[in-house]
Amino acid sequence: MSDKLSKNDTPPKAVVPMVKSEGVHKSFGAVEVLKGIDLEVKPGEVFCLIGPSGSGKSTFLRCINHLEKVNAGRLYVDGELVGYRQKGDKLYELRDSEVALKRRDIGMVFQRFNLFPHMTAAENVAEAPVQVKGVSKRAAQEQAMQLLERVGLGDKAGNYPSQLSGGQQQRVAIARALAMEPKLMLFDEPTSALDPELVGDVLDVMRDLAESGMTMVVVTHEMGFAREVGDSLVFMDGGVVVESGHPRDVLTNPRHERTQSFLSKVL
């Protein structure tokens, strides 16, 4: 039997990475925070970043949606350059309005919830679709209720942030990010500011998102979540990728001495 393709066969289409980083560098003044990051995140993948404070994890996450501008290298989201347009051999920075347009496709959940204190949970979730995408208020409110139900807060729609626990506020923040129907979700240590007993509810929502096929890049200290839910894991230290692989392999049998030292203190 011939291995050659017949005229009617088409070769499988190459999968475009949802995130691709090529030699990304980032400095703040004289301090080089990222020293050449190379990695890929596949569509539908849960990609976890771990490492000590100051290793560059959160900075890299902020570079993905151009909240921080890279100094060298290239970042792509779904095949498109982040923050720049290429013409010939030169890169031209996009205007703020163009960056904002592309950023609509990327949801981000921060350590702090950043909810509008004068708006109810439902109003917080409905605000961006109305203001940014021109969705009608009625449609946005209906969607907000559905998303709050999804994160287990349907009964808290009329509550203001001050009336919600930290874990509940973070789940509202996740619902708010989902309201923009992103193709990529970034989580910057979403449970680090929470009391331990509130962490589980937020992680449950993130598990549900992962099961639904959402592409997620998660900076986390929750090793159990990384092991159970993650598809890939990267250990960063000193602005470089020290080790990467399947979460269970890296967490159970780390090869690099620095990874071993870090995990011995957190596991």
GROMACS .gro file of C-alpha atoms in nm:
model
  267
    1MET     CA    1   0.000   0.000   0.000
    2SER     CA    2   0.142   0.336  -0.100
    3ASP     CA    3   0.211   0.593   0.169
    4LYS     CA    4   0.176   0.875  -0.085
    5LEU     CA    5  -0.127   1.100  -0.075
    6SER     CA    6  -0.378   1.048  -0.355
    7LYS     CA    7  -0.503   1.349  -0.548
    8ASN     CA    8  -0.816   1.361  -0.333
    9ASP     CA    9  -0.627   1.349  -0.005
   10THR     CA   10  -0.522   1.664   0.173
   11PRO     CA   11  -0.240   1.674   0.425
   12PRO     CA   12  -0.342   1.748   0.782
   13LYS     CA   13  -0.354   2.120   0.852
   14ALA     CA   14  -0.081   2.242   1.084
   15VAL     CA   15  -0.219   2.359   1.417
   16VAL     CA   16  -0.138   2.724   1.484
   17PRO     CA   17  -0.023   2.770   1.846
   18MET     CA   18  -0.255   2.989   2.052
   19VAL     CA   19   0.056   3.147   2.208
   20LYS     CA   20   0.405   3.137   2.060
   21SER     CA   21   0.701   3.309   2.221
   22GLU     CA   22   1.031   3.344   2.036
   23GLY     CA   23   1.329   3.479   2.229
   24VAL     CA   24   1.122   3.725   2.432
   25HIS     CA   25   1.322   3.972   2.642
   26LYS     CA   26   1.185   4.234   2.879
   27SER     CA   27   1.375   4.483   3.093
   28PHE     CA   28   1.269   4.745   3.342
   29GLY     CA   29   1.551   4.998   3.331
   30ALA     CA   30   1.875   4.809   3.389
   31VAL     CA   31   1.696   4.504   3.529
   32GLU     CA   32   1.644   4.227   3.273
   33VAL     CA   33   1.333   4.037   3.386
   34LEU     CA   34   1.286   3.807   3.085
   35LYS     CA   35   1.601   3.673   2.921
   36GLY     CA   36   1.482   3.495   2.609
   37ILE     CA   37   1.158   3.301   2.657
   38ASP     CA   38   1.074   3.034   2.399
   39LEU     CA   39   0.752   2.838   2.442
   40GLU     CA   40   0.429   2.738   2.272
   41VAL     CA   41   0.074   2.695   2.402
   42LYS     CA   42  -0.156   2.479   2.191
   43PRO     CA   43  -0.526   2.563   2.140
   44GLY     CA   44  -0.736   2.413   2.419
   45GLU     CA   45  -0.432   2.360   2.642
   46VAL     CA   46  -0.401   2.446   3.011
   47PHE     CA   47  -0.047   2.580   3.037
   48CYS     CA   48   0.087   2.637   3.389
   49LEU     CA   49   0.378   2.863   3.486
   50ILE     CA   50   0.542   2.809   3.824
   51GLY     CA   51   0.850   2.951   3.992
   52PRO     CA   52   0.968   3.177   4.274
   53SER     CA   53   0.860   3.539   4.309
   54GLY     CA   54   1.057   3.761   4.075
   55SER     CA   55   1.119   3.487   3.819
   56GLY     CA   56   0.934   3.674   3.543
   57LYS     CA   57   0.612   3.469   3.529
   58SER     CA   58   0.367   3.756   3.574
   59THR     CA   59   0.570   3.986   3.349
   60PHE     CA   60   0.557   3.727   3.071
   61LEU     CA   61   0.181   3.691   3.118
   62ARG     CA   62   0.139   4.069   3.085
   63CYS     CA   63   0.348   4.067   2.767
   64ILE     CA   64   0.104   3.823   2.605
   65ASN     CA   65  -0.169   4.087   2.592
   66HIS     CA   66   0.074   4.379   2.553
   67LEU     CA   67   0.020   4.526   2.898
   68GLU     CA   68   0.401   4.519   2.893
   69LYS     CA   69   0.598   4.579   2.573
   70VAL     CA   70   0.875   4.332   2.492
   71ASN     CA   71   1.224   4.470   2.427
   72ALA     CA   72   1.329   4.190   2.194
   73GLY     CA   73   1.187   3.873   2.044
   74ARG     CA   74   0.837   3.807   1.918
   75LEU     CA   75   0.508   3.701   2.071
   76TYR     CA   76   0.217   3.565   1.871
   77VAL     CA   77  -0.142   3.497   1.976
   78ASP     CA   78  -0.335   3.274   1.738
   79GLY     CA   79  -0.078   3.338   1.466
   80GLU     CA   80  -0.081   3.717   1.495
   81LEU     CA   81   0.200   3.932   1.632
   82VAL     CA   82   0.122   4.088   1.969
   83GLY     CA   83   0.147   4.466   1.969
   84TYR     CA   84   0.320   4.499   1.633
   85ARG     CA   85   0.274   4.471   1.257
   86GLN     CA   86   0.548   4.336   1.036
   87LYS     CA   87   0.626   4.503   0.705
   88GLY     CA   88   0.921   4.350   0.525
   89ASP     CA   89   1.192   4.301   0.787
   90LYS     CA   90   1.068   4.580   1.013
   91LEU     CA   91   0.822   4.580   1.302
   92TYR     CA   92   0.586   4.871   1.356
   93GLU     CA   93   0.408   4.917   1.685
   94LEU     CA   94   0.029   4.914   1.664
   95ARG     CA   95  -0.174   5.213   1.773
   96ASP     CA   96  -0.339   5.191   2.116
   97SER     CA   97  -0.680   5.149   1.951
   98GLU     CA   98  -0.552   4.854   1.746
   99VAL     CA   99  -0.397   4.692   2.054
  100ALA     CA  100  -0.724   4.735   2.245
  101LEU     CA  101  -0.912   4.569   1.959
  102LYS     CA  102  -0.689   4.261   1.969
  103ARG     CA  103  -0.692   4.254   2.350
  104ARG     CA  104  -1.069   4.194   2.341
  105ASP     CA  105  -0.993   3.832   2.248
  106ILE     CA  106  -0.777   3.778   2.558
  107GLY     CA  107  -0.935   3.755   2.903
  108MET     CA  108  -0.718   3.827   3.206
  109VAL     CA  109  -0.779   3.756   3.572
  110PHE     CA  110  -0.545   3.927   3.816
  111GLN     CA  111  -0.444   3.853   4.176
  112ARG     CA  112  -0.661   4.145   4.284
  113PHE     CA  113  -1.015   4.142   4.157
  114ASN     CA  114  -1.033   4.502   4.030
  115LEU     CA  115  -1.413   4.508   4.028
  116PHE     CA  116  -1.595   4.840   4.004
  117PRO     CA  117  -1.706   4.899   4.366
  118HIS     CA  118  -2.011   5.108   4.265
  119MET     CA  119  -2.151   4.834   4.040
  120THR     CA  120  -2.329   4.511   4.131
  121ALA     CA  121  -2.182   4.176   4.031
  122ALA     CA  122  -2.411   4.161   3.727
  123GLU     CA  123  -2.327   4.518   3.625
  124ASN     CA  124  -1.955   4.443   3.652
  125VAL     CA  125  -1.995   4.147   3.416
  126ALA     CA  126  -2.220   4.329   3.169
  127GLU     CA  127  -2.018   4.652   3.146
  128ALA     CA  128  -1.747   4.558   2.893
  129PRO     CA  129  -1.971   4.390   2.632
  130VAL     CA  130  -2.187   4.707   2.628
  131GLN     CA  131  -1.904   4.960   2.625
  132VAL     CA  132  -1.650   4.773   2.410
  133LYS     CA  133  -1.851   4.546   2.182
  134GLY     CA  134  -2.171   4.749   2.153
  135VAL     CA  135  -2.392   4.469   2.288
  136SER     CA  136  -2.736   4.587   2.398
  137LYS     CA  137  -2.783   4.632   2.772
  138ARG     CA  138  -3.056   4.372   2.782
  139ALA     CA  139  -2.847   4.109   2.600
  140ALA     CA  140  -2.544   4.188   2.817
  141GLN     CA  141  -2.751   4.154   3.135
  142GLU     CA  142  -2.890   3.818   3.023
  143GLN     CA  143  -2.540   3.696   2.943
  144ALA     CA  144  -2.414   3.827   3.279
  145MET     CA  145  -2.676   3.624   3.462
  146GLN     CA  146  -2.581   3.310   3.269
  147LEU     CA  147  -2.213   3.359   3.347
  148LEU     CA  148  -2.277   3.428   3.715
  149GLU     CA  149  -2.479   3.106   3.726
  150ARG     CA  150  -2.188   2.927   3.562
  151VAL     CA  151  -1.946   3.042   3.833
  152GLY     CA  152  -2.195   2.958   4.108
  153LEU     CA  153  -2.303   3.313   4.189
  154GLY     CA  154  -2.647   3.343   4.032
  155ASP     CA  155  -2.789   3.441   4.371
  156LYS     CA  156  -2.531   3.721   4.415
  157ALA     CA  157  -2.605   3.914   4.094
  158GLY     CA  158  -2.741   4.217   4.283
  159ASN     CA  159  -2.462   4.228   4.542
  160TYR     CA  160  -2.188   4.488   4.539
  161PRO     CA  161  -1.821   4.380   4.568
  162SER     CA  162  -1.808   4.494   4.932
  163GLN     CA  163  -2.084   4.242   5.007
  164LEU     CA  164  -1.890   3.952   4.855
  165SER     CA  165  -1.604   3.742   4.989
  166GLY     CA  166  -1.266   3.748   4.813
  167GLY     CA  167  -1.338   3.415   4.647
  168GLN     CA  168  -1.676   3.537   4.525
  169GLN     CA  169  -1.521   3.858   4.389
  170GLN     CA  170  -1.262   3.654   4.200
  171ARG     CA  171  -1.535   3.438   4.047
  172VAL     CA  172  -1.715   3.757   3.936
  173ALA     CA  173  -1.384   3.868   3.782
  174ILE     CA  174  -1.365   3.540   3.589
  175ALA     CA  175  -1.725   3.583   3.470
  176ARG     CA  176  -1.640   3.939   3.363
  177ALA     CA  177  -1.347   3.814   3.154
  178LEU     CA  178  -1.564   3.543   2.997
  179ALA     CA  179  -1.827   3.800   2.901
  180MET     CA  180  -1.598   3.917   2.621
  181GLU     CA  181  -1.599   3.562   2.478
  182PRO     CA  182  -1.217   3.538   2.467
  183LYS     CA  183  -1.023   3.272   2.282
  184LEU     CA  184  -0.749   3.280   2.546
  185MET     CA  185  -0.764   3.326   2.924
  186LEU     CA  186  -0.468   3.445   3.132
  187PHE     CA  187  -0.467   3.389   3.508
  188ASP     CA  188  -0.208   3.571   3.719
  189GLU     CA  189  -0.199   3.382   4.052
  190PRO     CA  190  -0.580   3.412   4.083
  191THR     CA  191  -0.593   3.247   4.427
  192SER     CA  192  -0.289   3.404   4.595
  193ALA     CA  193  -0.488   3.684   4.762
  194LEU     CA  194  -0.757   3.450   4.896
  195ASP     CA  195  -0.805   3.284   5.232
  196PRO     CA  196  -0.720   2.912   5.196
  197GLU     CA  197  -1.081   2.803   5.249
  198LEU     CA  198  -1.196   3.017   4.953
  199VAL     CA  199  -0.941   2.884   4.704
  200GLY     CA  200  -1.133   2.567   4.613
  201ASP     CA  201  -1.436   2.744   4.466
  202VAL     CA  202  -1.219   2.949   4.230
  203LEU     CA  203  -1.019   2.643   4.122
  204ASP     CA  204  -1.345   2.456   4.056
  205VAL     CA  205  -1.450   2.730   3.813
  206MET     CA  206  -1.111   2.708   3.641
  207ARG     CA  207  -1.145   2.328   3.616
  208ASP     CA  208  -1.483   2.376   3.451
  209LEU     CA  209  -1.329   2.619   3.204
  210ALA     CA  210  -1.052   2.372   3.123
  211GLU     CA  211  -1.305   2.094   3.062
  212SER     CA  212  -1.495   2.323   2.824
  213GLY     CA  213  -1.181   2.351   2.606
  214MET     CA  214  -1.073   2.706   2.694
  215THR     CA  215  -0.706   2.776   2.626
  216MET     CA  216  -0.556   2.893   2.956
  217VAL     CA  217  -0.217   3.022   3.067
  218VAL     CA  218  -0.204   3.007   3.445
  219VAL     CA  219   0.062   3.152   3.675
  220THR     CA  220   0.003   2.960   3.996
  221HIS     CA  221   0.136   2.829   4.325
  222GLU     CA  222  -0.141   2.569   4.336
  223MET     CA  223   0.062   2.260   4.250
  224GLY     CA  224  -0.235   2.028   4.294
  225PHE     CA  225  -0.427   2.222   4.029
  226ALA     CA  226  -0.127   2.216   3.794
  227ARG     CA  227  -0.089   1.840   3.839
  228GLU     CA  228  -0.458   1.757   3.796
  229VAL     CA  229  -0.569   2.006   3.531
  230GLY     CA  230  -0.255   2.122   3.351
  231ASP     CA  231  -0.147   1.985   3.013
  232SER     CA  232   0.196   2.150   3.018
  233LEU     CA  233   0.406   2.306   3.292
  234VAL     CA  234   0.702   2.542   3.281
  235PHE     CA  235   0.929   2.620   3.575
  236MET     CA  236   1.083   2.966   3.546
  237ASP     CA  237   1.361   3.120   3.749
  238GLY     CA  238   1.576   3.426   3.688
  239GLY     CA  239   1.388   3.521   3.372
  240VAL     CA  240   1.448   3.193   3.188
  241VAL     CA  241   1.266   2.863   3.137
  242VAL     CA  242   1.456   2.617   3.355
  243GLU     CA  243   1.244   2.308   3.292
  244SER     CA  244   0.927   2.215   3.109
  245GLY     CA  245   0.714   1.910   3.045
  246HIS     CA  246   0.395   1.738   3.153
  247PRO     CA  247   0.298   1.865   3.502
  248ARG     CA  248   0.308   1.523   3.664
  249ASP     CA  249   0.653   1.450   3.523
  250VAL     CA  250   0.801   1.784   3.629
  251LEU     CA  251   0.639   1.783   3.974
  252THR     CA  252   0.709   1.417   4.050
  253ASN     CA  253   1.051   1.377   3.891
  254PRO     CA  254   1.214   1.716   3.825
  255ARG     CA  255   1.541   1.684   3.635
  256HIS     CA  256   1.699   2.021   3.709
  257GLU     CA  257   1.856   2.087   4.048
  258ARG     CA  258   1.693   2.432   4.071
  259THR     CA  259   1.349   2.281   4.006
  260GLN     CA  260   1.414   2.017   4.270
  261SER     CA  261   1.512   2.282   4.524
  262PHE     CA  262   1.204   2.494   4.454
  263LEU     CA  263   0.960   2.204   4.468
  264SER     CA  264   1.111   2.070   4.791
  265LYS     CA  265   0.997   2.394   4.957
  266VAL     CA  266   0.644   2.417   4.810
  267LEU     CA  267   0.523   2.057   4.791
   0.00000   0.00000   0.00000
